[in-house]
Coordinates of C-alpha atoms in Angstrom, one line a residue:
M242 CA 10.7 13.5 50.1
S243 CA 9.8 16.9 48.7
D244 CA 6.2 18.1 48.5
D245 CA 6.4 18.4 44.8
Y246 CA 7.7 14.8 44.4
Q247 CA 5.0 13.6 46.8
K248 CA 2.4 15.1 44.5
Q249 CA 3.9 13.5 41.5
L250 CA 4.0 10.1 43.2
L251 CA 0.4 10.4 44.4
A252 CA -0.7 11.3 40.9
Y253 CA 1.2 8.3 39.5
N254 CA -0.3 5.9 42.1
E255 CA -3.8 7.1 41.4
D256 CA -3.3 6.8 37.6
K257 CA -5.4 3.8 36.5
R258 CA -3.3 3.1 33.4
T259 CA -0.9 0.2 33.2
A260 CA 2.6 1.0 34.4
C261 CA 5.2 0.8 31.7
K262 CA 7.7 -1.9 32.8
Y263 CA 10.6 0.1 31.5
G264 CA 9.8 3.0 33.8
D265 CA 12.0 6.1 33.6
K266 CA 14.2 4.4 31.0
C267 CA 11.5 4.0 28.5
Y268 CA 12.6 5.8 25.3
Q269 CA 9.2 5.5 23.5
K270 CA 7.8 8.7 22.0
N271 CA 4.9 7.0 20.3
P272 CA 1.7 8.8 21.4
K273 CA -0.2 5.5 21.5
H274 CA 2.3 4.1 24.0
L275 CA 2.3 7.2 26.1
E276 CA -1.5 7.2 26.1
K277 CA -1.7 3.5 27.2
F278 CA 1.0 3.3 29.8
K279 CA 1.9 5.6 32.8
H280 CA 5.5 6.5 33.5
P281 CA 7.1 7.4 36.9
P282 CA 8.4 10.9 37.9
S283 CA 11.8 11.2 36.4
D284 CA 13.5 13.8 38.6
N285 CA 14.4 11.3 41.3
L286 CA 14.2 7.8 40.0
K287 CA 16.0 6.2 43.0
E288 CA 13.6 7.8 45.5
F289 CA 10.7 6.7 43.3
T290 CA 11.9 3.1 43.1
Q291 CA 12.3 2.9 46.8
A292 CA 8.9 4.4 47.4
T293 CA 7.1 2.1 45.0
K294 CA 9.0 -1.0 46.0
K295 CA 7.2 -1.0 49.3
Q296 CA 3.9 -0.5 47.6
K297 CA 4.5 -3.4 45.2
L298 CA 5.5 -5.7 48.0
N299 CA 2.4 -4.8 49.9
N300 CA 0.4 -5.7 46.8
G301 CA 2.1 -9.0 46.5
E302 CA 4.0 -8.0 43.4
S303 CA 7.7 -8.6 42.6
N304 CA 10.0 -5.9 41.4
T305 CA 11.0 -6.0 37.8
T306 CA 14.6 -6.9 36.9
H307 CA 14.9 -3.4 35.5
A308 CA 13.9 -1.7 38.8
S309 CA 16.2 -4.0 40.8
K310 CA 19.1 -3.1 38.6
I311 CA 18.5 0.6 39.2
E312 CA 18.5 0.2 42.9
K313 CA 21.5 -2.0 42.9
D314 CA 23.5 0.5 40.8
G315 CA 22.9 3.2 43.4
P316 CA 22.8 7.0 42.9
E317 CA 26.4 7.2 41.7
N318 CA 25.5 5.1 38.6
E319 CA 22.2 6.5 37.7
D320 CA 23.5 9.1 35.3
N321 CA 25.5 6.5 33.4
S322 CA 22.6 4.0 33.1
E323 CA 20.0 6.5 32.1
L324 CA 19.0 6.3 28.4
N325 CA 18.8 9.9 27.0
I326 CA 17.9 9.7 23.3
E327 CA 18.0 13.4 22.7
N328 CA 21.6 13.8 24.0
Q329 CA 22.7 10.6 22.2
S330 CA 21.5 11.9 18.8
E331 CA 24.3 14.5 18.9
N332 CA 26.8 11.7 18.9
E333 CA 28.2 10.2 15.7
D334 CA 27.9 6.7 17.2
N335 CA 24.2 7.1 17.5
D336 CA 23.2 7.7 13.9
T337 CA 20.9 4.6 14.0
D338 CA 19.0 6.0 17.0
K339 CA 18.5 9.4 15.3
E340 CA 17.3 7.7 12.1
H341 CA 15.0 5.5 14.2
Q342 CA 13.4 8.5 15.9
N343 CA 12.8 10.3 12.6
T344 CA 11.3 7.3 10.8
T345 CA 7.5 7.1 10.7
K346 CA 6.5 4.0 12.6
T347 CA 2.9 3.0 12.2
N348 CA 1.3 6.2 11.2
N349 CA -1.5 4.9 9.0
S350 CA -4.1 7.2 10.5
Q351 CA -4.9 9.2 7.3
V352 CA -5.1 6.0 5.2
D353 CA -7.2 4.2 7.8
T354 CA -9.8 6.9 8.0
K355 CA -10.5 7.0 4.3
P356 CA -13.4 5.0 2.8
E357 CA -12.0 2.0 0.8
S358 CA -13.6 3.3 -2.4
E359 CA -11.5 6.5 -2.1
L360 CA -8.2 4.7 -1.6
T361 CA -5.5 4.8 -4.3
E362 CA -3.7 1.5 -5.1
S363 CA -0.7 2.5 -3.0
E364 CA -3.0 3.5 0.0
F365 CA -4.8 0.1 -0.3
I366 CA -1.5 -1.7 -0.1
Q367 CA -0.4 0.4 2.9
R368 CA -3.7 -0.2 4.7
N369 CA -3.9 -3.9 4.1
F370 CA -0.3 -5.1 3.8
L371 CA 1.0 -2.5 6.4
V372 CA 3.9 -1.5 4.2
K373 CA 4.6 1.2 1.6
M374 CA 5.9 0.0 -1.8
P375 CA 8.8 1.9 -3.3
D376 CA 8.9 3.7 -6.7
D377 CA 10.7 0.9 -8.5
F378 CA 7.7 -1.4 -7.6
Y379 CA 5.4 0.7 -9.6
K380 CA 7.9 1.3 -12.4
F381 CA 8.4 -2.5 -12.7
W382 CA 4.6 -2.9 -13.1
E383 CA 4.7 -0.4 -16.0
F384 CA 7.6 -2.3 -17.6
C385 CA 5.6 -5.5 -17.3
K386 CA 2.6 -3.9 -19.0
I387 CA 4.9 -3.1 -21.9
I388 CA 6.0 -6.7 -22.1
N389 CA 2.5 -8.1 -21.7
E390 CA -0.3 -5.5 -21.8
K391 CA -3.2 -7.9 -21.3
D392 CA -1.6 -9.9 -18.4
P393 CA 1.3 -8.0 -16.8
L394 CA 1.4 -10.5 -13.9
H395 CA 2.7 -13.1 -16.3
A396 CA 5.1 -10.9 -18.3
F397 CA 8.0 -13.0 -17.1
E398 CA 6.4 -16.4 -17.5
K399 CA 8.9 -17.5 -20.1
V400 CA 11.5 -17.4 -17.4
D401 CA 9.3 -19.1 -14.8
L402 CA 8.3 -16.0 -12.8
V403 CA 4.9 -14.6 -12.0
L404 CA 4.1 -11.4 -10.0
V405 CA 2.2 -11.9 -6.8
G406 CA 1.3 -10.2 -3.5
P407 CA 0.8 -6.4 -3.7
F408 CA 1.0 -6.7 -7.5
D409 CA -2.4 -8.4 -7.4
V410 CA -3.7 -5.1 -6.1
L411 CA -2.3 -3.3 -9.3
A412 CA -3.9 -6.0 -11.4
G413 CA -7.3 -5.3 -9.9
K414 CA -7.7 -8.7 -8.3
F415 CA -8.9 -7.3 -5.0
Q416 CA -11.8 -5.2 -6.5
N417 CA -15.1 -6.2 -4.9
V418 CA -13.3 -8.7 -2.7
T419 CA -13.7 -8.7 1.1
K420 CA -10.9 -10.3 3.2
T421 CA -10.0 -10.1 6.8
K422 CA -7.0 -8.1 8.0
N423 CA -5.0 -11.3 8.8
E424 CA -5.8 -12.8 5.4
Y425 CA -4.3 -9.8 3.6
L426 CA -1.2 -10.1 5.8
R427 CA -0.8 -13.8 4.8
H428 CA -1.3 -13.2 1.1
W429 CA 1.8 -14.9 -0.6
R430 CA 3.6 -15.0 2.7
Y431 CA 5.9 -18.0 2.6
Y432 CA 6.7 -20.3 5.5
Y433 CA 10.1 -18.7 6.2
D434 CA 9.2 -15.1 5.3
P435 CA 9.8 -12.8 8.4
P436 CA 7.6 -9.7 8.8
E437 CA 10.4 -7.7 7.4
M438 CA 10.0 -9.4 4.0
Q439 CA 7.2 -8.8 1.5
T440 CA 7.1 -11.3 -1.4
V441 CA 6.2 -9.8 -4.8
I442 CA 7.4 -12.5 -7.3
K443 CA 7.2 -16.3 -7.2
C444 CA 8.9 -18.9 -9.3
Y445 CA 7.2 -22.0 -10.9
D446 CA 9.3 -24.6 -9.1
K447 CA 8.9 -27.1 -6.3
E448 CA 11.4 -25.5 -4.1
G449 CA 9.2 -22.4 -3.6
Y450 CA 11.8 -19.9 -4.8
H451 CA 10.4 -16.3 -4.4
I452 CA 11.6 -12.7 -4.4
G453 CA 10.6 -9.9 -2.1
Y454 CA 11.5 -6.6 -0.6
Y455 CA 13.2 -6.5 2.8
R456 CA 12.9 -3.5 5.2
D457 CA 13.8 -2.8 8.8
E458 CA 10.9 -0.4 9.5
P459 CA 7.3 -1.1 8.3
L460 CA 6.8 2.2 6.5
S461 CA 10.4 2.9 5.4
D462 CA 11.8 2.2 2.0
P463 CA 13.1 -1.3 1.5
C464 CA 16.7 -1.9 2.3
F465 CA 17.1 -4.3 -0.6
V466 CA 15.4 -7.1 -2.5
C467 CA 16.2 -10.7 -1.5
S468 CA 15.1 -14.3 -2.4
G469 CA 14.0 -17.2 -0.3
N470 CA 12.7 -20.8 -0.7
L471 CA 10.8 -23.5 1.1
I472 CA 13.8 -25.8 1.6
N473 CA 15.4 -23.7 4.4
G474 CA 15.1 -20.3 6.0
Q475 CA 18.1 -18.8 4.2
L476 CA 17.5 -15.4 2.5
T477 CA 19.8 -14.2 -0.2
I478 CA 20.4 -10.5 -0.9
M479 CA 20.1 -9.9 -4.6
A480 CA 20.1 -6.1 -5.3
G481 CA 18.9 -2.7 -4.2
N482 CA 15.6 -2.8 -6.2
L483 CA 13.4 -5.1 -8.1
F484 CA 14.9 -4.4 -11.5
G485 CA 18.4 -5.3 -10.2
A486 CA 17.1 -8.5 -8.5
V487 CA 15.3 -9.7 -11.6
N488 CA 18.4 -8.9 -13.7
V489 CA 20.4 -11.1 -11.3
Y490 CA 17.8 -13.9 -11.7
L491 CA 18.1 -13.7 -15.4
D492 CA 21.8 -13.9 -15.3
N493 CA 21.5 -17.2 -13.4
Y494 CA 18.7 -18.4 -15.6
V495 CA 20.7 -17.9 -18.8
Q496 CA 23.7 -19.7 -17.2
K497 CA 21.8 -22.7 -15.7
K498 CA 18.5 -23.2 -17.4
C499 CA 18.7 -21.9 -21.0
T500 CA 19.0 -24.2 -23.9
P501 CA 20.7 -23.2 -27.2
F502 CA 17.2 -22.8 -28.6
N503 CA 15.9 -20.3 -26.2
K504 CA 19.0 -18.5 -25.0
M505 CA 18.9 -15.8 -27.6
G506 CA 15.3 -15.0 -26.8
I507 CA 16.0 -14.7 -23.1
V508 CA 19.1 -12.5 -23.7
K509 CA 16.9 -10.1 -25.8
F510 CA 14.3 -10.1 -23.0
Q511 CA 17.0 -9.2 -20.5
T512 CA 18.2 -6.4 -22.7
K513 CA 14.8 -4.9 -22.7
L514 CA 14.8 -4.8 -18.9
K515 CA 18.3 -3.2 -18.9
D516 CA 17.3 -0.6 -21.4
Y517 CA 14.1 0.4 -19.5
A518 CA 16.0 0.6 -16.3
K519 CA 18.6 2.9 -17.9
T520 CA 15.8 5.1 -19.4
E521 CA 14.2 5.4 -16.0
N522 CA 17.6 6.0 -14.3
I523 CA 17.2 2.8 -12.2
T524 CA 20.4 1.3 -11.0
L525 CA 21.0 -2.5 -11.5
E526 CA 23.8 -2.6 -8.9
T527 CA 23.8 -5.5 -6.6
K528 CA 25.5 -3.5 -3.8
T529 CA 24.2 0.1 -3.6
D530 CA 25.5 2.8 -1.2
E531 CA 22.3 2.4 0.8
M532 CA 22.9 -1.3 1.2
K533 CA 26.5 -0.7 2.3
S534 CA 25.4 1.9 4.8
R535 CA 22.8 -0.5 6.2
N536 CA 25.3 -3.3 6.5
N537 CA 27.5 -1.0 8.7
K538 CA 24.5 -0.7 11.1
V539 CA 23.9 -4.4 11.5
V540 CA 24.4 -5.5 15.1
T541 CA 24.2 -9.2 14.6
R542 CA 23.4 -11.9 12.0
T543 CA 20.3 -14.1 12.4
F544 CA 19.8 -17.7 11.2
S545 CA 18.4 -16.4 7.9
G546 CA 21.8 -14.7 7.1
I547 CA 20.2 -11.3 7.2
G548 CA 21.4 -9.0 10.0
I549 CA 19.1 -7.0 12.2
V550 CA 19.3 -3.2 12.6
V551 CA 18.1 -1.6 15.9
P552 CA 18.9 1.7 17.6
Y553 CA 22.3 1.1 19.0
N554 CA 24.9 3.3 20.7
K555 CA 28.4 2.1 20.1
K556 CA 29.8 4.1 22.9
T557 CA 27.5 2.8 25.6
Q558 CA 26.7 -0.4 23.8
L559 CA 23.1 0.2 24.6
G560 CA 20.5 -1.4 22.3
Y561 CA 21.9 -4.9 21.8
R562 CA 23.8 -7.6 23.7
P563 CA 24.8 -11.1 22.4
L564 CA 22.7 -14.1 23.3
I565 CA 24.1 -16.2 26.1
E566 CA 24.7 -19.2 23.8
T567 CA 26.3 -19.5 20.3
K568 CA 24.2 -20.0 17.2
D569 CA 25.5 -23.6 16.8
K570 CA 24.4 -24.5 20.3
I571 CA 21.0 -22.9 19.9
K572 CA 20.4 -24.7 16.6
K573 CA 21.4 -28.0 18.1
L574 CA 19.0 -27.4 21.0
L575 CA 16.2 -26.4 18.7
N576 CA 16.8 -29.5 16.6
N577 CA 16.6 -31.7 19.8
I578 CA 13.3 -30.1 20.7
V579 CA 11.7 -30.5 17.3
E580 CA 13.0 -34.1 16.9
A581 CA 12.0 -35.3 20.4
K582 CA 9.6 -38.2 20.1
E583 CA 8.3 -38.1 23.7
D584 CA 6.7 -35.1 25.5
G585 CA 8.9 -35.6 28.5
L586 CA 12.1 -35.5 26.5
R587 CA 10.9 -32.4 24.6
D588 CA 10.1 -30.7 27.9
D589 CA 13.6 -31.4 29.1
F590 CA 15.1 -29.8 26.1
L591 CA 12.6 -26.8 26.3
S592 CA 13.8 -26.3 29.9
K593 CA 17.3 -25.8 28.6
L594 CA 16.1 -23.2 26.1
Q595 CA 14.3 -21.3 28.9
P596 CA 17.5 -19.6 30.3
I597 CA 18.3 -18.2 26.8
I598 CA 14.7 -16.8 26.6
T599 CA 14.9 -15.4 30.1
M600 CA 18.2 -13.6 29.5
A601 CA 16.9 -12.2 26.1
S602 CA 13.8 -10.9 28.0
I603 CA 16.0 -9.3 30.7
A604 CA 18.1 -7.7 27.9
A605 CA 14.9 -6.1 26.6
D606 CA 14.0 -5.0 30.1
E607 CA 17.3 -3.2 30.2
C608 CA 16.7 -1.5 26.7
D609 CA 18.8 -4.0 24.7
F610 CA 15.8 -4.6 22.4
G611 CA 17.9 -6.2 19.7
T612 CA 18.6 -9.3 21.7
S613 CA 15.0 -10.5 22.0
L614 CA 14.4 -9.5 18.4
E615 CA 17.3 -11.7 17.4
L616 CA 16.2 -14.8 19.3
G617 CA 12.6 -14.4 18.2
L618 CA 13.6 -14.2 14.5
D619 CA 16.0 -17.2 15.0
L620 CA 13.2 -19.4 16.4
F621 CA 10.9 -18.3 13.6
N622 CA 13.6 -19.0 11.0
Y623 CA 14.3 -22.5 12.4
G624 CA 10.6 -23.4 12.1
G625 CA 8.4 -25.6 14.1
E626 CA 5.0 -25.0 15.7
V627 CA 6.4 -25.8 19.1
F628 CA 8.1 -22.4 19.1
H629 CA 5.2 -20.3 18.0
N630 CA 4.0 -19.1 21.4
I631 CA 7.6 -18.2 22.4
I632 CA 8.1 -16.4 19.0
L633 CA 5.0 -14.3 19.6
S634 CA 6.0 -13.5 23.1
L635 CA 9.5 -12.3 22.1
L636 CA 8.7 -10.6 18.8
I637 CA 5.5 -8.8 19.6
S638 CA 7.1 -7.2 22.6
S639 CA 10.3 -6.4 20.7
Y640 CA 8.5 -4.8 17.8
Q641 CA 6.4 -2.7 20.1
L642 CA 9.4 -1.5 22.0
L643 CA 11.1 -0.6 18.6
G644 CA 8.1 1.2 17.3
R645 CA 7.6 -1.5 14.6
D646 CA 4.1 -2.6 15.8
S647 CA 3.0 -3.5 12.3
F648 CA 5.6 -6.3 12.1
G649 CA 4.1 -7.8 15.2
D650 CA 0.6 -7.8 13.5
I651 CA 2.1 -9.5 10.5
M652 CA 3.8 -12.2 12.6
Q653 CA 0.7 -12.9 14.6
A654 CA -1.4 -13.3 11.4
H655 CA 1.3 -15.5 9.8
L656 CA 1.6 -17.9 12.8
Q657 CA -2.2 -18.3 12.9
D658 CA -2.0 -20.2 9.6
R659 CA 1.6 -20.9 8.7
K660 CA 1.9 -23.1 5.6
K661 CA 4.8 -24.9 3.9
S662 CA 3.2 -24.5 0.6
N663 CA 3.9 -23.0 -2.8
N664 CA 0.3 -21.8 -3.3
L665 CA -0.3 -19.0 -0.8
S666 CA -2.9 -16.8 -2.5
I667 CA -5.9 -15.8 -0.5
L668 CA -7.9 -15.1 -3.7

């Protein structure tokens, strides 16, 4: 062992910070992560693993799966197993990784340090809802003010829609109102809404139909606008922006709900929306180029029908691996757990779920972060309080590793008070 390496190892061992469990393979560049966790010397990982293994055993600790894999692979495989984001970004197969690195993750520092009285409406939304709203969100609000200047929230009431969520900020409903961080994150968050979805429109119906933006990164532009309900966890992609989504809704409304007496009025109403969108150069396409590009990056479909996008290298297949059971088998197992009438029987079914959870966690340990994200979202989408602790364990870790910490905060707040209700306002 070289003197230089000995010094590095000594400094590492004396460092009081928590050791990052991903060790030398950690790809995180987030300053908060680097400040919180210590990382081993990277010039000789095998030598470090062997040196620290003895220390861990002496302390009564077991090696992580990740460290064991590195030792088992041996020196000849170290170069192939090492994750090098900078080199991969030069590869065409790694466009997603490059995009992930360049995306701002949770950089709310400038907004967080401002006094609330100095916040703009968009900054207020970013601070309290942990997402940025796109341009079409604000243009849609302007259109609603044209339709109903006194009460823009109810501009679409004649077609059973009302604006909610972040629109309440634009309506001034949060002025002189004090709420907790978690309350803001639950404002109009429906039972099946994953952290990636932000509801902005609700429907006056018993099924809880609602419309919201869906994004893969907390502070990135939405990928599309989709709809959901309280009947099941299915999400339906509608269009690339809010104007396109509402246009789709109006098409369906005219076909299914209009009577001969009100059809003409609804058609004129829809024409106003189309004319405004054209004037503002807003597309009404249901499949935009951005949506098609995102679809090509999907590594797997979740129970909701919406695929997940994570940093993934097609050449090395690093970033995601399939779950060890099929979707049908997992759904059947989850149903057995929820429907079990005796604790003992439920525990038996839960023990059958454990290997799936364990393998998803091992996948995350080995930098296939998409696997644990997939399982966590599937459990959330299936529903049932019995899964909440498992969901939190899988998703908070996955979101942190992916640099999507805000989604973990949203999930934690949601599961603290998850309601199957059609009235989810905190005001």
